[in-house]
Short mmCIF file of C-alpha atoms and ligand atoms in Angstrom, two decimals:
data_model
loop_
_atom_site.label_atom_id
_atom_site.label_comp_id
_atom_site.label_asym_id
_atom_site.label_seq_id
_atom_site.Cartn_x
_atom_site.Cartn_y
_atom_site.Cartn_z
CA MET A 2 -199.02 118.27 -50.20
CA GLN A 3 -200.20 120.48 -47.41
CA ARG A 4 -203.02 121.60 -49.65
CA ARG A 5 -204.31 118.08 -50.33
CA ARG A 6 -204.18 117.35 -47.08
CA ARG A 7 -206.36 120.37 -45.86
CA CYS A 8 -208.95 119.33 -48.63
CA ARG A 9 -208.91 115.92 -47.42
CA TRP A 10 -209.26 117.07 -43.89
CA ARG A 11 -212.30 119.49 -45.15
CA ALA A 12 -213.89 116.22 -47.01
CA ARG A 13 -213.76 114.36 -43.77
CA GLY A 14 -214.59 117.09 -41.78
CA ARG A 15 -218.05 117.52 -43.83
CA ASN A 16 -218.60 113.97 -43.50
CA LEU A 17 -217.83 114.15 -39.75
CA GLN A 18 -219.87 116.96 -39.25
CA ARG A 19 -223.06 115.46 -41.13
CA SER A 20 -222.65 112.44 -38.51
CA THR A 21 -222.18 114.46 -35.42
CA ARG A 22 -224.91 116.74 -36.58
CA ARG A 23 -227.14 113.67 -37.01
CA LEU A 24 -226.13 112.42 -33.64
CA SER A 25 -226.99 115.47 -31.95
CA ARG A 26 -230.17 115.91 -33.88
CA ALA A 27 -231.27 112.13 -32.76
CA ILE A 28 -230.12 113.03 -28.92
CA ILE A 29 -232.26 116.20 -28.94
CA THR A 30 -235.46 114.59 -30.39
CA ALA A 31 -235.16 111.63 -28.00
CA GLY A 32 -234.69 113.57 -25.03
CA LEU A 33 -237.56 116.05 -25.91
CA LEU A 34 -239.95 113.24 -26.96
CA HIS A 35 -239.31 110.71 -24.31
CA ALA A 36 -238.75 113.06 -21.15
CA ARG A 37 -242.24 113.60 -19.87
CA SER A 38 -241.35 115.66 -16.76
CA LEU A 39 -239.03 118.66 -16.14
CA LEU A 40 -237.25 116.65 -13.57
CA LEU A 41 -236.92 113.54 -15.88
CA ARG A 42 -236.14 115.48 -18.63
CA ARG A 43 -233.05 117.09 -16.47
CA ALA A 44 -232.01 113.70 -15.54
CA LEU A 45 -231.81 112.63 -19.26
CA LEU A 46 -230.60 115.65 -20.90
CA LYS A 47 -226.88 115.03 -20.35
CA CYS A 48 -224.73 113.84 -23.10
CA VAL A 49 -221.28 112.18 -22.29
CA SER A 50 -218.36 111.86 -24.93
CA ARG A 51 -214.88 110.44 -24.42
CA CYS A 52 -213.05 113.30 -26.03
CA ALA A 53 -213.39 115.93 -28.81
CA ILE A 54 -212.77 114.79 -32.23
CA PRO A 55 -209.17 116.03 -33.10
CA ASN A 56 -210.06 117.51 -36.50
CA PRO A 57 -210.51 121.10 -36.69
CA ASN A 58 -213.18 121.38 -39.13
CA VAL A 59 -215.60 119.56 -36.61
CA ALA A 60 -214.25 119.95 -33.14
CA GLY A 61 -217.06 121.30 -30.82
CA GLY A 62 -219.90 121.45 -33.40
CA GLY A 63 -222.18 118.75 -32.26
CA VAL A 64 -221.65 119.74 -28.55
CA ALA A 65 -222.52 123.35 -29.21
CA ARG A 66 -225.59 122.13 -30.77
CA LEU A 67 -226.53 120.18 -28.03
CA GLU A 68 -225.91 122.98 -25.67
CA GLU A 69 -228.22 125.10 -27.54
CA ALA A 70 -230.85 122.61 -26.80
CA GLY A 71 -230.20 122.89 -22.99
CA ILE A 72 -228.46 119.33 -23.06
CA ARG A 73 -225.47 119.59 -20.68
CA THR A 74 -222.42 118.03 -22.31
CA HIS A 75 -219.39 116.46 -20.46
CA ILE A 76 -216.38 115.80 -22.56
CA GLY A 77 -213.43 113.69 -20.98
CA GLU A 78 -215.22 110.87 -19.39
CA CYS A 79 -212.99 107.94 -19.98
CA ALA A 80 -210.83 109.82 -21.99
CA GLN A 81 -207.56 107.64 -22.42
CA GLU A 82 -209.94 104.75 -23.82
CA GLY A 83 -211.38 107.11 -26.20
CA GLN A 84 -208.43 108.67 -27.33
CA ARG A 85 -206.88 105.01 -27.82
CA LEU A 86 -209.93 104.17 -29.86
CA ILE A 87 -209.17 106.94 -32.22
CA GLU A 88 -205.24 107.09 -31.94
CA GLY A 89 -204.73 106.29 -35.57
CA PHE A 90 -207.26 108.96 -36.90
CA ALA A 91 -205.91 111.30 -34.54
CA LYS A 92 -202.34 111.35 -35.55
CA HIS A 93 -203.24 111.01 -39.48
CA SER A 94 -205.72 114.07 -39.01
CA ARG A 95 -202.90 115.91 -37.30
CA THR A 96 -200.04 115.01 -38.98
CA GLY A 97 -200.89 113.14 -42.31
CA MET A 98 -198.63 110.37 -41.12
CA PRO A 99 -199.88 107.00 -40.27
CA PHE A 100 -199.76 105.85 -36.48
CA VAL A 101 -197.63 103.00 -36.45
CA THR A 102 -197.73 100.00 -33.64
CA ALA A 103 -194.54 97.51 -33.66
CA LYS A 104 -195.74 94.12 -32.73
CA TYR A 105 -193.76 91.09 -32.15
CA ALA A 106 -193.90 87.74 -30.30
CA MET A 107 -190.63 86.88 -28.52
CA SER A 108 -188.97 83.98 -26.65
CA LEU A 109 -188.03 84.72 -22.72
CA ASP A 110 -184.53 85.22 -23.92
CA GLY A 111 -185.40 87.70 -26.19
CA LYS A 112 -185.61 85.85 -29.53
CA ILE A 113 -188.10 86.45 -32.54
CA ALA A 114 -186.89 82.99 -33.99
CA ALA A 115 -184.45 80.35 -33.98
CA ARG A 116 -181.11 80.47 -35.72
CA SER A 117 -182.49 78.68 -38.46
CA GLY A 118 -185.13 81.51 -39.11
CA ASP A 119 -187.91 79.01 -37.96
CA SER A 120 -190.57 80.99 -35.69
CA LYS A 121 -193.99 79.21 -36.07
CA TRP A 122 -194.90 79.80 -33.16
CA ILE A 123 -193.41 81.29 -30.13
CA SER A 124 -196.68 83.04 -28.71
CA GLY A 125 -199.68 80.78 -27.84
CA GLU A 126 -203.14 80.54 -29.44
CA GLU A 127 -204.74 83.20 -27.29
CA SER A 128 -202.07 85.90 -28.11
CA ARG A 129 -202.10 85.00 -31.88
CA LEU A 130 -206.02 85.56 -31.82
CA PHE A 131 -205.28 88.95 -30.20
CA ALA A 132 -202.90 89.73 -32.83
CA HIS A 133 -205.76 88.95 -35.23
CA LEU A 134 -207.78 91.40 -33.45
CA LEU A 135 -205.08 93.94 -34.20
CA ARG A 136 -204.66 93.32 -37.55
CA ALA A 137 -208.33 93.95 -38.20
CA GLN A 138 -208.05 97.17 -36.52
CA SER A 139 -205.33 98.22 -38.57
CA ASP A 140 -205.36 100.02 -42.26
CA ALA A 141 -202.03 98.26 -43.04
CA ILE A 142 -199.89 95.70 -41.89
CA MET A 143 -195.96 95.91 -42.76
CA VAL A 144 -193.05 93.38 -42.98
CA GLY A 145 -189.73 93.22 -44.41
CA ILE A 146 -188.82 90.68 -47.04
CA ASN A 147 -186.84 88.68 -44.89
CA THR A 148 -189.98 87.39 -43.11
CA VAL A 149 -191.80 86.77 -46.23
CA LEU A 150 -188.88 84.80 -47.33
CA ALA A 151 -188.74 82.91 -43.97
CA ASP A 152 -192.48 82.39 -43.14
CA ASP A 153 -194.38 82.61 -46.57
CA PRO A 154 -196.95 84.64 -44.37
CA MET A 155 -200.68 85.19 -45.38
CA LEU A 156 -201.01 88.41 -43.34
CA THR A 157 -204.58 88.34 -43.17
CA ALA A 158 -207.00 89.27 -40.30
CA ARG A 159 -208.86 86.01 -39.29
CA ASP A 160 -211.16 84.83 -36.95
CA ALA A 161 -210.77 82.27 -34.29
CA GLU A 162 -211.82 79.44 -36.71
CA GLY A 163 -209.40 80.62 -39.34
CA ASN A 164 -211.74 82.27 -41.77
CA ALA A 165 -210.43 85.73 -43.11
CA ASN A 166 -212.46 88.67 -42.16
CA GLU A 167 -214.39 90.76 -44.66
CA ARG A 168 -212.51 93.79 -44.27
CA GLN A 169 -208.49 93.21 -44.75
CA PRO A 170 -205.74 95.63 -43.91
CA LEU A 171 -203.26 96.58 -46.84
CA ARG A 172 -200.46 94.31 -46.58
CA VAL A 173 -197.04 96.36 -47.17
CA VAL A 174 -193.73 94.51 -48.02
CA LEU A 175 -190.21 96.05 -47.69
CA ASP A 176 -188.50 94.96 -50.66
CA SER A 177 -185.81 97.12 -52.04
CA HIS A 178 -184.85 94.77 -54.96
CA GLY A 179 -187.86 92.70 -55.95
CA ARG A 180 -187.28 89.37 -54.20
CA MET A 181 -190.89 88.66 -53.49
CA PRO A 182 -191.56 85.21 -54.78
CA HIS A 183 -193.94 84.88 -57.48
CA ASP A 184 -196.00 82.08 -55.55
CA ALA A 185 -196.11 83.92 -52.23
CA GLN A 186 -199.32 83.00 -50.23
CA MET A 187 -200.15 86.43 -49.84
CA LEU A 188 -200.38 87.21 -53.37
CA ASN A 189 -203.45 85.00 -53.34
CA ALA A 190 -204.86 86.01 -49.97
CA PRO A 191 -207.63 88.10 -49.49
CA GLY A 192 -206.88 92.05 -49.55
CA ASP A 193 -204.24 93.75 -51.51
CA THR A 194 -200.53 93.95 -51.26
CA LEU A 195 -198.14 96.49 -51.91
CA VAL A 196 -194.42 96.16 -52.52
CA ALA A 197 -192.28 98.86 -51.83
CA VAL A 198 -189.04 98.92 -53.64
CA THR A 199 -186.16 101.43 -54.31
CA ASP A 200 -186.08 103.97 -57.11
CA ASP A 201 -182.64 102.10 -58.47
CA PHE A 202 -184.63 98.92 -58.93
CA ASN A 203 -185.78 98.28 -62.58
CA GLY A 204 -186.62 94.54 -62.41
CA GLY A 205 -190.15 93.01 -62.97
CA ILE A 206 -193.13 93.38 -60.81
CA CYS A 207 -195.07 90.25 -59.45
CA ASP A 208 -198.41 89.55 -60.58
CA GLY A 209 -201.19 89.73 -57.80
CA ALA A 210 -199.63 93.09 -56.11
CA GLU A 211 -198.79 96.78 -56.74
CA THR A 212 -195.31 98.09 -56.59
CA VAL A 213 -194.24 101.55 -55.53
CA ARG A 214 -191.07 102.77 -56.09
CA MET A 215 -189.51 104.94 -53.00
CA PRO A 216 -186.46 106.66 -52.38
CA THR A 217 -183.54 104.83 -50.70
CA GLY A 218 -182.95 105.19 -47.03
CA ARG A 219 -180.65 103.53 -44.61
CA GLY A 220 -181.29 99.64 -44.88
CA GLY A 221 -183.23 99.86 -48.04
CA VAL A 222 -186.57 101.84 -48.69
CA ASP A 223 -186.83 105.29 -47.26
CA LEU A 224 -189.44 104.54 -44.42
CA ARG A 225 -190.27 108.01 -43.71
CA ALA A 226 -191.24 108.69 -47.19
CA LEU A 227 -193.14 105.24 -47.31
CA LEU A 228 -195.21 106.34 -44.46
CA ALA A 229 -195.85 109.66 -45.77
CA ALA A 230 -197.06 107.86 -48.98
CA LEU A 231 -199.35 105.57 -47.15
CA GLY A 232 -200.57 108.75 -45.08
CA GLU A 233 -201.39 110.04 -48.62
CA ARG A 234 -203.49 107.09 -49.50
CA ASP A 235 -205.56 107.43 -46.25
CA ILE A 236 -203.69 104.65 -44.21
CA THR A 237 -204.14 105.88 -40.65
CA SER A 238 -202.50 102.91 -38.90
CA VAL A 239 -199.64 100.55 -39.93
CA LEU A 240 -199.17 97.05 -37.70
CA VAL A 241 -195.53 96.10 -38.26
CA GLU A 242 -195.07 92.62 -37.81
CA GLY A 243 -191.29 92.59 -37.91
CA GLY A 244 -188.94 91.19 -38.33
CA GLY A 245 -186.01 92.69 -36.59
CA ALA A 246 -184.31 94.57 -39.01
CA THR A 247 -187.72 96.48 -39.82
CA ILE A 248 -188.58 97.33 -36.49
CA GLY A 249 -185.02 98.20 -35.63
CA ALA A 250 -185.20 100.45 -38.64
CA LEU A 251 -188.25 102.24 -37.63
CA PHE A 252 -187.07 102.72 -34.11
CA ASP A 253 -183.96 104.25 -35.25
CA LEU A 254 -185.99 106.83 -37.25
CA ASN A 255 -188.02 107.44 -34.13
CA LEU A 256 -191.12 106.19 -36.46
CA VAL A 257 -192.81 104.12 -33.88
CA ASP A 258 -195.89 105.43 -31.94
CA LYS A 259 -196.80 101.86 -29.67
CA VAL A 260 -195.45 98.79 -28.80
CA VAL A 261 -197.44 95.38 -28.67
CA ALA A 262 -194.54 92.94 -27.35
CA PHE A 263 -195.97 89.35 -26.53
CA VAL A 264 -193.44 87.43 -24.22
CA ALA A 265 -193.72 83.64 -24.14
CA PRO A 266 -192.19 81.18 -21.50
CA VAL A 267 -190.08 79.54 -24.20
CA ILE A 268 -186.19 79.47 -24.28
CA ILE A 269 -184.62 79.49 -27.89
CA GLY A 270 -180.97 80.63 -27.10
CA GLY A 271 -178.30 81.00 -29.89
CA ASN A 272 -176.37 84.23 -30.69
CA GLU A 273 -177.36 83.97 -34.17
CA ALA A 274 -181.28 84.04 -33.26
CA ILE A 275 -182.69 87.32 -34.43
CA SER A 276 -183.85 89.69 -31.65
CA PRO A 277 -187.26 91.72 -32.27
CA VAL A 278 -185.63 95.41 -32.45
CA GLY A 279 -182.44 95.19 -34.73
CA GLY A 280 -181.14 98.26 -36.64
CA ILE A 281 -178.23 100.80 -34.71
CA GLY A 282 -179.88 101.15 -31.47
CA ILE A 283 -178.40 103.39 -29.01
CA ALA A 284 -174.95 103.61 -27.15
CA LYS A 285 -176.00 104.73 -23.77
CA MET A 286 -178.82 103.55 -21.64
CA GLU A 287 -179.83 107.41 -20.71
CA GLU A 288 -180.89 107.59 -24.65
CA ALA A 289 -183.17 104.17 -24.23
CA LEU A 290 -186.85 104.65 -25.23
CA ARG A 291 -188.90 103.93 -22.03
CA LEU A 292 -192.68 103.35 -23.07
CA ARG A 293 -195.15 105.14 -21.35
CA ASP A 294 -198.69 104.26 -20.29
CA VAL A 295 -197.53 100.64 -20.02
CA ASP A 296 -200.49 97.88 -19.69
CA VAL A 297 -199.51 94.41 -18.95
CA ARG A 298 -202.36 91.70 -20.03
CA ARG A 299 -202.20 87.81 -19.80
CA PHE A 300 -202.87 85.65 -22.79
CA GLY A 301 -203.08 82.11 -21.86
CA GLY A 302 -199.15 81.26 -20.51
CA ASP A 303 -197.97 84.79 -22.39
CA VAL A 304 -197.61 88.00 -21.43
CA ALA A 305 -198.34 91.07 -23.60
CA ILE A 306 -196.71 94.50 -22.81
CA ILE A 307 -198.32 97.27 -24.41
CA GLY A 308 -196.87 100.56 -24.35
CA TYR A 309 -196.77 103.93 -26.00
CA ALA A 310 -193.50 105.58 -27.37
CA ARG A 311 -194.72 109.07 -26.94
CA GLY A 312 -197.67 111.14 -25.89
CA TYR A 313 -199.63 111.45 -28.94
CA THR A 314 -203.23 110.48 -27.14
CA TRP A 315 -202.41 112.85 -24.11
CA GLU A 316 -201.28 115.64 -26.41
CA TYR A 317 -204.39 115.60 -28.52
CA ALA A 318 -206.66 115.08 -25.30
CA ARG A 319 -205.04 118.35 -23.98
CA GLU A 320 -204.80 120.12 -27.14
CA TYR A 321 -208.52 119.99 -28.05
CA THR A 322 -210.40 119.79 -24.87
CA ASP A 323 -208.37 122.89 -23.23
CA GLY A 324 -207.32 124.71 -26.03
CA ASP A 325 -208.55 124.94 -29.69
CA THR A 326 -212.02 124.86 -29.34
CA GLY A 327 -211.74 128.10 -27.69
CA ARG A 328 -214.62 127.31 -25.34
CA GLU A 329 -213.69 126.86 -21.48
CA GLY A 330 -216.70 125.44 -20.73
CA ASP A 331 -216.52 122.20 -22.78
CA VAL A 332 -214.24 120.43 -20.54
CA HIS A 333 -216.29 119.98 -17.57
CA ARG A 334 -219.68 121.02 -17.27
CA ASP A 335 -221.46 118.46 -15.17
CA SER A 336 -223.40 120.60 -12.32
N1 NDP B 23 -191.68 86.24 -33.69
C1 NDP B 23 -192.16 87.34 -34.24
O1 NDP B 23 -192.98 87.99 -33.91
C2 NDP B 23 -191.55 87.54 -35.61
C3 NDP B 23 -190.62 86.82 -36.17
N2 NDP B 23 -190.12 86.95 -37.47
C4 NDP B 23 -188.91 86.22 -38.04
O2 NDP B 23 -187.77 87.11 -38.20
C5 NDP B 23 -187.05 86.73 -39.41
C6 NDP B 23 -186.87 87.82 -40.52
O3 NDP B 23 -186.73 89.20 -39.74
P1 NDP B 23 -185.30 89.77 -40.33
O4 NDP B 23 -184.28 89.12 -40.93
O5 NDP B 23 -184.63 91.14 -39.21
O6 NDP B 23 -185.70 90.52 -41.54
P2 NDP B 23 -187.02 91.57 -41.99
O7 NDP B 23 -188.32 90.40 -42.01
O8 NDP B 23 -187.24 92.48 -41.11
O9 NDP B 23 -186.55 92.06 -43.63
C7 NDP B 23 -185.49 93.06 -43.63
C8 NDP B 23 -185.09 93.14 -44.96
O10 NDP B 23 -186.02 93.94 -45.48
C9 NDP B 23 -185.75 94.74 -46.44
N3 NDP B 23 -186.07 96.15 -46.16
C10 NDP B 23 -185.87 97.18 -47.12
N4 NDP B 23 -186.34 98.29 -46.55
C11 NDP B 23 -185.73 98.36 -45.23
C12 NDP B 23 -185.55 99.18 -44.26
N5 NDP B 23 -185.71 100.70 -44.37
N6 NDP B 23 -185.21 98.87 -43.30
C13 NDP B 23 -184.99 97.44 -42.99
N7 NDP B 23 -185.25 96.55 -43.84
C14 NDP B 23 -185.66 96.78 -45.02
C15 NDP B 23 -184.13 94.24 -46.49
O11 NDP B 23 -184.02 93.40 -47.68
P3 NDP B 23 -183.71 94.24 -49.20
O12 NDP B 23 -182.54 94.78 -48.83
O13 NDP B 23 -183.49 92.84 -50.11
O14 NDP B 23 -184.70 94.95 -49.45
C16 NDP B 23 -183.77 93.93 -45.15
O15 NDP B 23 -182.70 92.87 -45.27
C17 NDP B 23 -187.68 85.66 -39.85
O16 NDP B 23 -187.09 84.61 -39.32
C18 NDP B 23 -189.36 85.55 -38.95
O17 NDP B 23 -189.74 84.15 -39.18
C19 NDP B 23 -190.75 88.01 -38.39
C20 NDP B 23 -191.91 88.50 -38.05
C21 NDP B 23 -192.19 88.45 -36.47
N1 AOF B 24 -193.95 84.01 -34.99
C1 AOF B 24 -195.01 84.71 -34.49
C2 AOF B 24 -195.54 85.70 -35.30
N2 AOF B 24 -195.21 85.75 -36.76
C3 AOF B 24 -195.90 86.60 -37.59
O1 AOF B 24 -197.11 86.20 -38.29
C4 AOF B 24 -196.77 86.09 -39.32
C5 AOF B 24 -197.38 84.96 -39.93
O2 AOF B 24 -198.56 85.39 -40.50
P1 AOF B 24 -199.86 84.66 -41.04
O3 AOF B 24 -199.12 83.65 -41.93
O4 AOF B 24 -200.82 85.29 -41.57
O5 AOF B 24 -200.39 83.47 -39.53
C6 AOF B 24 -195.30 86.06 -39.64
O6 AOF B 24 -194.65 86.33 -41.00
C7 AOF B 24 -194.94 87.15 -38.84
O7 AOF B 24 -194.93 88.24 -39.28
N3 AOF B 24 -196.90 86.52 -34.72
C8 AOF B 24 -197.07 86.16 -33.72
O8 AOF B 24 -197.93 86.35 -33.14
N4 AOF B 24 -196.72 84.93 -32.98
C9 AOF B 24 -195.55 84.12 -33.18
O9 AOF B 24 -195.10 83.10 -32.77
#
């Protein structure tokens, strides 16, 4: 598997190398053609990059070419935004595993559905439009089978008018024993569906979806194995849209990288109503996961709390700007 990953890296590296080479050539040509006076050329010949590409096959190549042509480079401008733009690619390049975002919409009293299982809708329109943007930016959307049974969702990325985007993320359903209904809406929706069953299940496979057999883990499908298998398919980011059992299982295994939690000013109540993070959880507050780099945004009457479970983005920024390129000067060469 290591070898396959290395080969894929090399292939990706070659593609990226070609594009950074083309880009740096274009910048050099544009700079030389259009800068008439030396003074103007000096002013123009500066290239700003948000971050180095976290792939050892390409890191720094384009920068070296620009520097050779006398173009001053500066890596690290708006580094945090830059790292966030490539967080899926960055994690996948380094680990082979997709970047996992847990997304949910909960009431003010911490429920994601009423006690009957009804959950449409908790968050408002603005929040849901943003949720479609998150879908559009993800390679895959994952849910547990109870969510399919309760909501019969489409799980497509759609615009404000409800039209499906051209590019659709892969839908992934955790369904150990093949409970997926044959007439589930998502099976006829644009995009592909993957149903992950456990290897002890020998039943029928539904039309309109690919079925993958996975080892059995706690709660059903072995989630680490499934994510690794998705990574093998070049899925770099997975948006997990619930329900509570699925998100809880991922937190228990420390597999979540980012959280997008919409909080709506609505009260549901009831001890039986599901909360966003089930699973086993923790016994002591000192074990609680406190998110980092937290951002709070408003969507109509709702609030979204967005944060990171660990510092992937910053580890990459440090590693590839201070260390691995081996060129001290890459970091700040502004003068
Ligand atoms: N407000 C919101 O944002 C959302 C609300 N919801 C609501 O949540 C409710 C459903 O949530 P919930 O009941 O918690 O169930 P889930 O949707 O998380 O599905 C859980 C089921 O998935 C299967 N599964 C397979 N492997 C695993 C695994 N490793 N870990 C966990 N589950 C696994 C299991 O069924 P099996 O053993 O058969 O494989 C399990 O019972 C619905 O009412 C829905 O409306 C859902 C999504 C978002
Ligand atoms: N209830 C709830 C959400 N629920 C999620 O959206 C899914 C429905 O997707 P679709 O059929 O494509 O519209 C549903 O199954 C669940 O995963 N999402 C939200 O942003 N806000 C909400 O209040």
